[in-house]
């Protein structure tokens, strides 16, 4: 098993600074958005996770290699790397066949794990935690971590979803039941009522009582008075078929498969937790059974996030009222307990929280960590105003500060300024849910239009009309324009150190999205794909104006918009104090007001803003309380672009749940053969699962996409392409940033080593303790000079 995974080679200057340990060393920082729920089961934002990260541990982690020019994966809460014990679990109980490997792993735990109060932690605590995470009544946000993606714990999903009915498409039920013919399935559900999504099927609603069509439809799955066989007939030969005169017989059948929904129980009741593949095989020994093979880097990486909860405190935080379960674990000081390197000692919502060294953390008694974690205390203040944060930094009250547009030029060449490149792509995002947008425009008043957002040509125009370079200069000058779903730091092969954006398919995705695929080759505009990519700016005002006109014509033709309507787009931001939010919003308004001049939307495209969303910005778009977000994206999957696709194709994560990936077919050619299945199933395939697909003749065959690394990356590229082509998630800028560190602290490395940056708090050292720093600031007259 290869343990040394050298990824990035850089020239580094590093040293460990020896500082007297008599005083206290406090690291002071500020945030513009304050954490609200840092539970290992429920956290959703980077702000929440930043707090959680100090309070918990993974079983494995990233560490510098011996030369400090790359990384290795190393045990953290685990005592060693896992041992393959698959041979000991062969049989029907775990569906493991003789000769299989990498399905069962024994993990030795450290014997000195403790909570901050000294209570010991053993293997049974991890098992208890997984049981609570998968508790069906809790509906924990992070539960899917153990049944989707690369690592799937055997029966985890079945335990969570046991007995749960959900409206599932006929096609999905057929796949789940392993039924080929529709007739066999219809007879099984012949006495049950059928459900339908009118908006997706017909864009109109049928009143079965009056047998008339009543108008536009909300984009939602609703129950009908027809049984499932009757509703199938409605689609294929009844009133539905008669209404859809434009549809072919094949399309009617396809609609029936995808828009006829069954209230379906995928996993039966009575699944007990002893059937779930995690259990203690010793006091400090954990065994996991996987539903599919996994080993090496991705096994360790899947176990690098903490999911442990303290049983006593977790149960105290639980409540249930009127059948609704709630748990306040890790939402306040009293509901938080640490087993990580720091513990929470103070928390005042929207004001300040404090962390101090957790002396019961195992690392502080391990010579491996000797000389590290010099920080005794961290204080994080809520300071939404960038100018206030900068003033505090110059006054010695903060030890780091981000440089925004107003300060970057002034401090760009300072010896204390550092530049970093992140793994995210930030985007403009829409959720084109027709029914919700129709309701929103009705509530907004007469002559207000929002449903033009559902016209793809409108979103295409919004992309092409965005001058990304100017946007970055206006809102965040350290960032660069982005032109794809994934940025340059995403790794597709951790073992080989291969970055996804350097692969042929990833490059092809970019030129396809920007319409340059036919402009490359001998005698054409661009000699190579790389030349074409280098030419992309993302800005084509002439083409954008043509699309604005097309979108207007389509909206009028479809009855979405009248000549005297005004398009009003509500933009959501987390707050009204961020320079990025304010400058970004102003730029967007001015940019698009200018862009539609000379088009049919001139004077008709307006914007408004809700700047009160805080951490709730994602839900605000998902529920269409706002129409658009900007500067949003995903982070945390640098080494797993395959699993990261989940954020774009599953409704629990999507910014745009109006798009239904499980109902969107995609044909991909692999090794000279064409295969068709839905977008969601392709995602399942690249996360180490064998999937059912249709070959070119329509025959259902099984396909193991992940078995071939080249095919896996190719499918990833095809998925990136189809997501981009929706124009719901429109790339805007990369995640580059600039910040300043104070004279009080020293980074371990001056140059970044991916993904460990410059060593962080773990390796940070101090030139002054707190008392010495206060005296130094006073000597400088209370204001420090960083120029």
XYZ file of C-alpha atoms in Angstrom:
787
model
C 0.000 0.000 0.000
C 1.518 3.292 -1.076
C 1.578 5.692 1.858
C 3.730 8.536 0.531
C 1.682 10.588 -1.876
C 3.864 13.458 -3.075
C 1.633 15.936 -4.863
C 3.226 19.342 -5.108
C 6.873 20.238 -5.182
C 7.882 23.772 -4.214
C 10.954 25.554 -2.901
C 10.239 26.352 0.720
C 11.903 28.326 3.451
C 11.033 26.900 6.833
C 12.184 27.003 10.407
C 10.870 26.303 13.874
C 11.183 29.425 16.004
C 11.987 28.845 19.629
C 9.959 31.057 21.932
C 9.904 31.230 25.692
C 6.870 29.378 26.980
C 6.264 31.459 30.085
C 3.500 33.598 28.600
C 0.156 32.900 26.994
C -0.099 32.912 23.198
C -3.485 33.977 21.858
C -4.445 33.967 18.208
C -7.094 36.606 17.473
C -9.235 36.540 14.331
C -12.587 37.809 13.077
C -15.378 36.464 10.870
C -18.118 38.149 8.868
C -20.553 35.237 9.333
C -20.899 33.607 12.737
C -21.337 29.855 13.248
C -24.784 28.605 14.244
C -24.662 24.785 14.126
C -21.286 23.052 14.223
C -22.651 19.585 14.949
C -20.727 16.776 13.230
C -24.167 15.564 12.116
C -25.632 18.843 10.870
C -22.947 21.386 9.876
C -23.454 22.774 6.387
C -21.259 25.863 6.001
C -17.519 26.435 6.084
C -18.022 28.829 9.012
C -19.589 26.063 11.096
C -16.968 23.541 10.075
C -14.070 25.838 11.009
C -15.244 25.738 14.624
C -16.030 22.015 14.563
C -12.586 21.207 13.186
C -10.866 22.205 16.442
C -13.234 20.106 18.565
C -13.024 16.782 16.783
C -10.637 14.482 14.937
C -10.658 12.147 11.993
C -9.277 8.643 12.155
C -6.733 9.706 9.515
C -5.328 13.049 8.423
C -2.944 14.876 6.107
C 0.595 15.534 7.357
C 3.734 16.994 5.796
C 6.154 14.469 4.365
C 9.689 14.294 5.746
C 10.964 16.997 3.393
C 8.014 19.335 3.958
C 7.426 19.605 0.220
C 4.372 17.355 -0.052
C 1.954 15.366 2.069
C 1.257 11.914 3.430
C -1.883 10.389 4.861
C -1.281 9.357 8.473
C -3.249 7.903 11.380
C -4.702 10.464 13.789
C -7.307 8.988 16.145
C -6.485 5.586 14.665
C -3.385 3.863 16.000
C -2.401 2.489 12.598
C -3.654 1.964 9.067
C -6.604 -0.436 8.553
C -6.091 -4.171 8.117
C -8.041 -5.991 5.406
C -10.109 -8.678 7.163
C -12.576 -9.365 4.353
C -11.838 -13.097 4.411
C -13.309 -13.309 7.904
C -16.719 -12.035 6.825
C -17.470 -14.124 3.759
C -21.082 -15.211 3.520
C -24.663 -14.103 3.042
C -24.793 -11.931 6.173
C -22.616 -9.287 4.526
C -22.955 -10.364 0.873
C -19.217 -11.015 0.611
C -18.011 -13.755 -1.690
C -14.966 -15.956 -1.328
C -11.892 -14.238 -2.729
C -13.177 -10.680 -2.370
C -10.888 -8.093 -0.780
C -11.149 -4.530 0.569
C -14.722 -5.034 1.825
C -13.986 -5.408 5.559
C -11.413 -3.377 7.493
C -10.211 -3.598 11.078
C -9.100 -0.234 12.490
C -7.045 -0.096 15.690
C -7.828 3.001 17.740
C -5.494 4.916 20.002
C -5.936 3.868 23.609
C -5.642 7.416 24.964
C -8.677 9.035 23.338
C -10.630 11.202 25.779
C -13.294 13.859 25.951
C -12.250 17.191 27.412
C -13.617 16.150 30.824
C -11.346 13.097 30.901
C -14.012 10.527 29.968
C -12.406 7.771 27.912
C -13.401 7.120 24.308
C -13.513 3.579 22.933
C -14.695 1.771 19.819
C -18.244 1.438 21.147
C -18.532 5.239 21.152
C -17.901 5.347 17.406
C -20.531 2.677 16.845
C -23.024 4.590 18.999
C -22.286 7.762 17.036
C -22.918 6.127 13.675
C -26.206 4.740 14.996
C -27.315 8.230 16.012
C -26.122 9.731 12.738
C -28.278 7.210 10.852
C -31.262 7.534 13.200
C -34.267 7.624 10.839
C -36.189 10.148 12.930
C -33.271 12.592 13.135
C -32.801 13.084 9.364
C -29.228 14.273 9.902
C -27.700 16.301 7.095
C -24.384 14.412 7.183
C -25.900 10.921 7.243
C -25.345 10.481 3.517
C -21.571 10.611 4.112
C -21.729 6.919 4.949
C -23.920 5.646 2.123
C -23.028 7.807 -0.888
C -19.727 8.526 -2.551
C -16.651 6.358 -2.330
C -17.245 4.763 1.054
C -20.573 3.011 1.606
C -21.080 1.292 4.935
C -23.064 -1.880 4.388
C -26.794 -1.354 5.117
C -26.304 2.243 6.333
C -28.850 3.621 3.876
C -31.267 0.751 4.490
C -31.187 1.427 8.243
C -31.726 5.172 7.788
C -34.528 4.871 5.259
C -36.297 1.769 6.548
C -40.044 1.941 6.002
C -39.846 5.462 4.583
C -42.224 6.178 1.725
C -41.108 8.628 -0.902
C -42.554 9.645 -4.244
C -40.314 7.797 -6.694
C -40.538 7.799 -10.483
C -41.783 4.703 -12.269
C -38.376 4.360 -13.944
C -36.539 4.474 -10.608
C -38.903 1.925 -9.054
C -38.375 -0.392 -12.005
C -34.630 -0.158 -11.502
C -34.898 -0.727 -7.756
C -37.218 -3.708 -8.167
C -35.150 -5.176 -10.972
C -38.245 -5.249 -13.189
C -37.773 -4.908 -16.932
C -41.405 -4.671 -18.096
C -43.769 -1.886 -17.111
C -46.728 -4.292 -17.040
C -45.227 -6.370 -14.225
C -44.745 -3.276 -12.101
C -48.182 -1.817 -12.803
C -49.873 -4.996 -11.623
C -47.911 -4.891 -8.371
C -49.171 -1.356 -7.592
C -52.565 -1.573 -9.271
C -54.555 -0.453 -6.223
C -52.350 2.484 -5.225
C -52.863 6.101 -6.212
C -50.419 7.583 -8.725
C -48.530 10.877 -8.396
C -47.467 13.268 -11.132
C -45.390 16.389 -11.704
C -47.647 18.413 -14.005
C -45.073 21.139 -14.690
C -42.451 18.711 -15.958
C -44.920 16.655 -17.957
C -47.257 19.150 -19.593
C -46.660 22.604 -18.101
C -50.416 22.529 -17.369
C -52.690 20.949 -14.754
C -55.548 18.554 -15.483
C -58.658 18.691 -13.279
C -59.949 15.129 -13.161
C -63.298 16.234 -11.711
C -64.147 18.547 -14.603
C -61.922 16.783 -17.136
C -60.388 20.085 -18.216
C -56.934 21.619 -18.344
C -56.704 24.501 -15.908
C -53.480 26.400 -16.652
C -49.851 26.561 -15.621
C -48.598 24.020 -13.125
C -46.490 24.197 -9.999
C -43.266 22.228 -10.203
C -44.129 19.676 -7.539
C -45.103 16.022 -7.235
C -48.800 15.770 -6.323
C -51.247 12.923 -5.779
C -53.920 12.179 -8.404
C -57.243 10.314 -7.979
C -56.107 7.688 -10.511
C -54.508 4.389 -9.685
C -51.048 3.836 -11.050
C -52.200 1.729 -14.053
C -54.911 4.330 -14.795
C -52.398 7.167 -14.638
C -50.037 5.271 -16.921
C -52.871 4.960 -19.428
C -53.602 8.696 -19.003
C -50.043 9.398 -20.116
C -49.815 7.001 -23.012
C -53.308 6.869 -24.533
C -55.749 8.978 -22.530
C -56.371 12.683 -21.972
C -52.724 13.390 -21.353
C -51.689 11.863 -24.639
C -54.492 13.698 -26.428
C -53.370 17.010 -24.945
C -49.696 16.520 -25.821
C -50.200 16.566 -29.582
C -46.560 17.529 -30.063
C -45.257 14.386 -28.362
C -44.367 11.153 -30.093
C -45.569 7.800 -28.692
C -42.044 7.166 -27.496
C -41.961 10.492 -25.673
C -45.301 9.740 -24.018
C -43.897 6.480 -22.678
C -40.754 8.303 -21.527
C -42.917 10.843 -19.688
C -44.851 8.042 -18.047
C -41.617 6.434 -16.892
C -40.173 9.656 -15.503
C -43.188 11.722 -14.405
C -45.479 9.037 -13.004
C -44.521 8.678 -9.352
C -45.225 5.878 -6.916
C -45.336 6.264 -3.146
C -42.639 3.688 -2.692
C -40.831 2.016 0.175
C -37.361 1.169 -1.081
C -36.145 -0.320 2.207
C -38.478 -2.436 4.359
C -39.068 -1.986 8.099
C -37.351 -3.956 10.856
C -33.748 -3.251 9.870
C -31.797 -3.491 13.134
C -28.495 -1.710 13.660
C -26.567 -4.935 14.117
C -26.975 -5.373 10.357
C -25.106 -2.116 9.712
C -21.435 -2.557 8.846
C -19.710 -0.953 11.819
C -19.091 -2.650 15.136
C -16.536 -2.978 17.897
C -14.336 -6.083 17.758
C -12.361 -5.018 20.797
C -12.399 -2.212 23.335
C -10.252 -0.096 21.036
C -10.791 -1.883 17.757
C -13.343 -0.898 15.163
C -14.397 -3.032 12.205
C -16.241 -1.673 9.198
C -17.971 -3.682 6.471
C -18.375 -1.941 3.139
C -21.017 -2.455 0.492
C -18.363 -2.049 -2.194
C -14.617 -2.400 -2.425
C -12.463 0.496 -1.205
C -8.807 0.721 -0.244
C -5.788 3.013 -0.137
C -6.033 6.769 -0.271
C -9.799 7.014 -0.673
C -10.386 4.721 2.301
C -8.248 6.932 4.557
C -9.697 10.108 3.039
C -13.249 8.891 3.692
C -12.347 8.472 7.368
C -10.645 11.851 7.756
C -13.685 13.717 9.139
C -14.906 13.302 12.690
C -18.396 11.959 13.364
C -18.096 11.133 17.077
C -20.672 12.476 19.544
C -20.666 12.315 23.331
C -23.476 9.955 24.315
C -24.440 11.624 27.574
C -24.518 15.158 26.203
C -26.082 14.164 22.883
C -29.012 12.513 24.627
C -29.482 15.529 26.920
C -29.765 17.717 23.821
C -32.449 15.547 22.211
C -36.145 16.376 22.283
C -39.281 15.318 20.478
C -42.525 17.268 20.192
C -45.586 16.350 18.183
C -43.579 13.615 16.504
C -40.814 15.983 15.391
C -37.289 15.146 16.602
C -34.791 17.894 17.403
C -31.263 17.914 18.778
C -29.324 21.018 19.852
C -25.954 19.253 20.151
C -23.075 21.596 19.222
C -25.171 24.759 18.912
C -24.093 26.509 22.137
C -21.393 26.422 24.801
C -23.382 24.116 27.089
C -24.125 21.678 24.256
C -20.488 21.371 23.118
C -17.742 19.034 24.314
C -14.406 18.481 22.616
C -12.100 15.581 21.930
C -9.919 17.645 19.582
C -6.875 19.845 20.253
C -8.957 22.795 21.508
C -12.121 23.135 23.573
C -14.833 25.780 23.525
C -14.804 27.903 26.697
C -16.978 30.847 25.662
C -19.623 31.424 23.015
C -21.698 34.586 22.618
C -23.832 34.420 19.494
C -22.948 37.032 16.876
C -20.274 38.448 19.164
C -17.327 36.210 20.096
C -16.222 32.695 20.897
C -13.087 31.421 22.613
C -11.140 28.184 22.322
C -8.328 27.055 24.619
C -5.990 24.084 24.514
C -7.707 20.836 25.459
C -5.151 19.271 27.790
C -6.945 15.927 27.523
C -6.336 15.744 23.782
C -4.123 12.739 23.062
C -1.671 14.736 20.972
C -0.408 16.803 23.880
C 0.970 13.659 25.505
C 2.521 12.316 22.300
C 6.129 13.196 21.451
C 5.092 13.306 17.782
C 3.401 16.644 18.475
C 6.096 18.059 20.727
C 6.867 21.671 19.832
C 3.632 22.071 17.864
C 0.381 23.796 18.794
C 2.094 26.756 20.465
C -1.238 28.595 20.369
C -2.789 28.398 23.840
C -5.971 30.251 23.048
C -8.001 31.396 20.053
C -10.506 34.233 20.145
C -12.844 34.679 17.159
C -14.900 37.866 16.989
C -17.909 38.655 14.854
C -16.918 41.733 12.865
C -18.994 42.082 9.689
C -17.474 45.406 8.595
C -14.232 44.934 6.571
C -12.998 48.414 7.478
C -13.415 47.618 11.164
C -11.492 44.356 10.772
C -8.653 46.211 9.061
C -8.574 48.866 11.781
C -8.427 46.157 14.463
C -5.567 44.449 12.618
C -3.542 47.656 12.384
C -4.205 48.241 16.083
C -2.826 44.821 16.957
C -6.214 43.354 17.929
C -6.299 40.743 15.129
C -3.513 38.438 13.957
C -4.736 38.075 10.385
C -7.010 39.957 8.045
C -8.268 39.333 4.528
C -7.434 41.979 1.965
C -10.433 43.165 -0.003
C -10.710 45.461 -2.975
C -10.287 48.583 -0.862
C -6.946 47.454 0.608
C -5.238 45.125 -1.844
C -3.394 47.823 -3.780
C -2.149 49.467 -0.582
C -0.675 46.272 0.862
C -0.065 44.121 -2.238
C 3.744 44.151 -1.814
C 3.889 44.089 1.988
C 6.214 41.501 3.554
C 3.229 40.450 5.650
C 0.886 39.782 2.708
C 0.321 36.179 1.606
C -1.524 34.833 -1.410
C -3.385 31.526 -1.547
C -5.231 29.539 -4.196
C -8.236 27.563 -3.016
C -10.022 24.543 -4.449
C -13.396 26.168 -5.083
C -15.129 27.789 -8.006
C -17.587 30.512 -7.050
C -20.614 30.958 -9.249
C -23.795 32.800 -10.108
C -26.574 30.355 -9.303
C -30.222 30.081 -10.316
C -32.957 27.634 -9.322
C -35.382 27.744 -12.290
C -38.384 26.208 -10.528
C -41.320 27.327 -12.659
C -44.029 26.866 -10.039
C -42.119 28.636 -7.268
C -41.060 31.497 -9.565
C -44.640 31.872 -10.781
C -45.811 32.189 -7.186
C -43.016 34.654 -6.401
C -43.855 36.890 -9.371
C -47.547 36.840 -8.461
C -46.701 37.887 -4.909
C -44.367 40.611 -6.201
C -47.228 42.487 -7.846
C -48.665 43.162 -11.283
C -46.436 43.301 -14.345
C -43.538 41.619 -12.516
C -41.904 38.695 -14.267
C -39.568 36.062 -12.830
C -40.392 32.986 -14.887
C -38.123 34.130 -17.716
C -35.407 32.633 -15.492
C -36.722 29.207 -16.540
C -35.800 29.984 -20.157
C -32.326 28.548 -20.680
C -31.430 31.175 -23.268
C -31.895 33.847 -20.602
C -29.412 32.141 -18.284
C -27.007 31.679 -21.207
C -27.241 35.402 -21.864
C -26.534 36.128 -18.200
C -23.368 34.046 -18.456
C -22.099 35.576 -21.691
C -22.898 39.131 -20.584
C -20.885 38.823 -17.367
C -17.521 40.521 -17.684
C -15.763 38.249 -15.202
C -12.425 40.063 -15.262
C -14.073 43.385 -14.464
C -16.251 41.735 -11.814
C -13.152 40.407 -10.045
C -11.478 43.832 -10.180
C -14.585 45.431 -8.736
C -15.430 42.905 -6.048
C -12.385 40.737 -5.277
C -9.172 41.673 -7.124
C -7.175 38.674 -5.867
C -9.536 36.304 -7.662
C -9.350 35.259 -11.293
C -12.255 34.499 -13.661
C -13.488 30.906 -13.660
C -14.740 29.064 -16.724
C -15.706 25.583 -15.484
C -17.312 23.743 -12.595
C -14.000 22.643 -11.020
C -10.878 24.734 -10.426
C -7.229 23.944 -11.010
C -6.574 22.557 -7.512
C -8.986 19.608 -7.781
C -7.088 16.294 -7.839
C -8.408 13.363 -9.888
C -5.617 10.903 -9.028
C -4.056 11.454 -5.566
C -1.631 8.576 -6.003
C -0.148 10.021 -9.207
C -0.646 13.671 -8.317
C -2.847 14.287 -11.363
C -4.944 17.443 -11.366
C -8.326 17.034 -13.039
C -8.130 20.213 -15.114
C -4.984 18.923 -16.865
C -6.794 15.866 -18.282
C -7.963 15.795 -21.903
C -11.656 15.424 -21.056
C -11.550 18.308 -18.562
C -10.027 20.574 -21.204
C -12.627 19.441 -23.735
C -15.415 20.308 -21.310
C -14.207 23.908 -21.182
C -13.985 24.382 -24.950
C -17.379 22.707 -25.402
C -19.052 24.919 -22.818
C -17.667 28.056 -24.436
C -18.503 26.914 -27.975
C -14.941 26.593 -29.269
C -14.865 22.875 -30.086
C -15.128 23.529 -33.846
C -12.450 26.240 -33.829
C -9.479 24.015 -32.958
C -7.013 22.333 -35.323
C -4.825 22.934 -38.350
C -5.846 26.029 -40.253
C -8.457 26.988 -37.672
C -8.632 29.816 -35.161
C -6.734 27.884 -32.471
C -3.976 25.364 -33.124
C -4.502 23.462 -29.863
C -7.071 22.992 -27.122
C -4.747 24.806 -24.713
C -4.610 27.800 -27.065
C -8.395 27.889 -27.184
C -8.682 27.709 -23.390
C -6.143 30.513 -22.994
C -8.315 32.719 -25.186
C -11.468 32.370 -23.098
C -12.681 35.433 -21.219
C -16.270 34.324 -20.700
C -17.456 37.670 -22.050
C -19.237 37.968 -25.411
C -21.636 40.888 -25.329
C -22.813 40.536 -28.933
C -23.800 36.916 -28.426
C -25.300 37.695 -25.017
C -27.581 40.346 -26.536
C -28.738 37.875 -29.173
C -29.632 35.393 -26.428
C -31.456 38.075 -24.424
C -33.632 38.700 -27.474
C -34.212 34.984 -27.993
C -35.152 34.558 -24.332
C -37.642 37.419 -24.519
C -39.268 35.999 -27.655
C -39.532 32.534 -26.085
C -41.012 33.959 -22.884
C -43.652 35.885 -24.842
C -44.428 32.938 -27.124
C -44.889 30.599 -24.147
C -47.106 33.080 -22.340
C -44.604 33.655 -19.582
C -44.279 37.366 -20.217
C -46.282 40.291 -21.617
C -44.846 43.298 -23.426
C -45.351 45.580 -20.425
C -43.800 43.187 -17.870
C -40.662 44.043 -15.936
C -38.213 41.266 -15.068
C -37.268 41.544 -11.401
C -34.438 39.394 -10.070
C -34.023 39.235 -6.311
C -30.353 38.658 -5.459
C -29.522 37.169 -2.072
C -26.408 37.934 -0.005
C -25.393 36.942 3.495
C -25.129 40.504 4.796
C -25.035 44.160 3.813
C -21.586 44.983 5.203
C -19.295 42.834 3.061
C -17.272 44.764 0.489
C -17.523 41.740 -1.805
C -21.303 41.531 -1.433
C -21.845 45.251 -1.912
C -19.411 45.824 -4.754
C -20.436 42.567 -6.409
C -24.127 43.486 -6.289
C -23.507 46.989 -7.631
C -21.393 45.594 -10.454
C -24.037 43.028 -11.399
C -26.778 45.672 -11.561
C -24.696 48.035 -13.669
C -23.251 45.270 -15.853
C -26.605 43.798 -16.865
C -28.380 47.142 -17.161
C -25.768 48.064 -19.761
C -25.773 44.602 -21.353
C -29.473 44.639 -22.302
C -29.278 48.016 -24.033
C -30.357 47.607 -27.629
C -32.212 44.366 -26.824
C -35.882 43.641 -26.246
C -35.155 43.579 -22.514
C -33.766 47.114 -22.418
C -35.421 48.916 -19.515
C -37.132 45.673 -18.493
C -34.399 43.950 -16.476
C -34.235 45.081 -12.846
C -32.633 43.824 -9.657
C -33.363 43.967 -5.949
C -31.525 42.527 -2.974
C -32.123 40.623 0.241
C -28.980 41.154 2.326
C -30.237 39.422 5.476
C -29.679 35.753 4.644
C -26.634 34.978 6.832
C -25.909 31.246 6.746
C -29.317 30.619 5.177
C -28.398 31.708 1.667
C -28.565 28.185 0.207
C -32.051 27.463 1.532
C -33.217 30.887 0.356
C -32.426 29.949 -3.246
C -33.593 26.357 -2.939
C -37.010 27.599 -1.808
C -36.959 30.514 -4.302
C -37.185 33.223 -1.648
C -34.442 34.792 -3.754
C -33.875 34.314 -7.478
C -30.098 34.386 -7.720
C -26.946 34.072 -5.646
C -23.401 35.027 -6.580
C -20.022 34.183 -5.107
C -21.210 30.805 -3.791
C -19.874 27.300 -4.329
C -18.581 24.183 -2.631
C -15.377 23.317 -0.832
C -13.912 20.345 1.016
C -13.468 17.731 -1.721
C -10.118 18.668 -3.195
C -9.137 15.024 -3.554
C -12.503 13.599 -4.506
C -14.014 15.282 -7.574
C -16.067 12.141 -8.157
C -17.836 12.394 -4.805
C -18.145 16.172 -5.149
C -20.545 15.686 -8.067
C -23.054 14.749 -5.361
C -23.390 18.460 -4.562
C -24.770 19.082 -8.048
C -26.977 16.004 -8.615
C -28.699 15.228 -5.285
C -31.592 17.312 -4.048
C -30.305 17.465 -0.474
C -27.274 19.438 -1.694
C -28.248 21.070 -4.999
C -28.562 24.828 -5.222
C -31.033 24.072 -8.028
C -33.322 21.215 -6.909
C -35.679 22.216 -9.732
C -33.346 20.224 -11.998
C -33.913 16.482 -11.678
C -30.694 14.588 -12.536
C -32.360 11.222 -11.864
C -34.816 12.047 -14.650
C -32.220 13.341 -17.125
C -30.751 10.712 -19.448
C -27.152 10.973 -20.611
C -25.435 8.831 -23.251
C -21.672 8.359 -22.929
C -19.328 6.444 -25.197
C -16.741 4.302 -23.421
C -14.271 2.005 -25.174
C -16.177 2.373 -28.434
C -19.577 1.456 -26.945
C -22.466 3.820 -26.153
C -24.234 3.538 -22.801
C -27.275 5.415 -21.533
C -28.566 6.020 -18.039
C -29.648 9.010 -15.997
C -27.220 11.632 -14.695
C -27.619 10.581 -11.075
C -26.851 6.959 -11.922
C -23.662 8.017 -13.735
C -22.636 9.775 -10.504
C -23.283 6.521 -8.651
C -21.072 4.799 -11.196
C -18.039 7.049 -10.700
C -18.216 6.573 -6.942
C -17.121 2.966 -7.100
C -20.451 1.264 -7.864
C -21.493 -1.156 -10.596
C -24.550 0.348 -12.321
C -27.230 -0.782 -14.753
C -27.135 1.040 -18.100
C -28.660 0.597 -21.552
C -26.303 -0.277 -24.383
C -26.758 0.887 -27.985
C -29.329 -1.853 -28.661
C -31.416 -0.961 -25.588
C -30.295 -3.991 -23.620
C -29.702 -3.482 -19.884
C -26.126 -4.337 -18.955
C -23.947 -3.793 -15.911
C -21.084 -1.323 -16.072
C -18.194 -0.816 -13.644
C -17.040 2.691 -14.537
C -14.639 3.021 -11.592
C -12.699 -0.100 -12.562
C -10.872 1.878 -15.257
C -9.285 5.151 -14.081
C -9.409 6.705 -17.568
C -13.098 5.893 -18.035
C -13.888 7.178 -14.561
C -12.345 10.578 -15.288
C -14.018 10.649 -18.704
C -17.468 10.135 -17.157
C -16.648 12.807 -14.582
C -15.980 15.187 -17.468
C -19.249 14.300 -19.173
C -21.088 14.978 -15.908
C -19.332 18.308 -15.482
C -20.388 19.173 -19.015
C -24.071 18.337 -18.566
C -24.199 20.297 -15.297
C -22.600 23.330 -16.924
C -24.916 23.122 -19.935
C -27.918 23.687 -17.643
C -26.651 27.218 -16.962
C -27.985 26.993 -13.409
C -24.497 27.037 -11.850
C -22.557 29.603 -13.891
C -18.809 29.775 -13.107
C -17.779 33.241 -12.017
C -14.380 33.225 -10.295
C -11.814 31.026 -8.610
C -10.999 30.951 -4.910
C -7.732 32.882 -4.833
C -7.299 35.157 -1.830
C -4.884 37.482 -0.099
C -4.439 38.067 3.595
C -1.994 39.651 6.019
C -0.523 38.105 9.137
C 0.507 40.145 12.130
C 4.042 40.722 13.371
C 3.132 38.633 16.398
C 3.157 35.278 14.593
C 5.324 33.282 12.194
C 4.167 30.742 9.642
C 6.086 27.488 9.469
C 6.480 27.771 5.687
C 6.654 30.906 3.604
C 5.395 29.116 0.483
C 2.270 27.002 0.364
C 2.457 23.227 0.223
C -0.779 21.811 -1.092
C -3.067 20.932 0.721
C -1.506 21.916 4.080
C -0.843 25.531 3.127
C 1.832 27.026 5.402
C 1.232 24.751 8.378
C -1.698 26.510 10.012
C -2.240 26.800 13.762
C -0.551 23.438 14.356
C 2.844 24.718 13.205
C 2.444 28.443 13.903
C 4.917 30.063 16.325
C 4.939 33.368 18.181
C 7.390 36.250 18.360
C 5.552 37.672 21.360
C 3.339 36.331 24.102
C 0.186 38.295 24.934
C 1.812 40.646 27.450
C 4.820 41.267 25.230
C 2.573 41.956 22.263
C 0.496 44.490 24.164
C 3.675 46.275 25.198
C 5.033 46.252 21.644
C 1.832 47.724 20.197
C 1.931 50.468 22.803
C 5.564 51.222 21.922
C 4.490 51.675 18.293
C 1.942 54.281 19.308
C -1.046 51.940 19.121
C -0.942 51.595 15.327
C 1.315 49.206 13.419
C 2.953 49.898 10.068
C 2.691 46.935 7.669
C 3.687 48.762 4.473
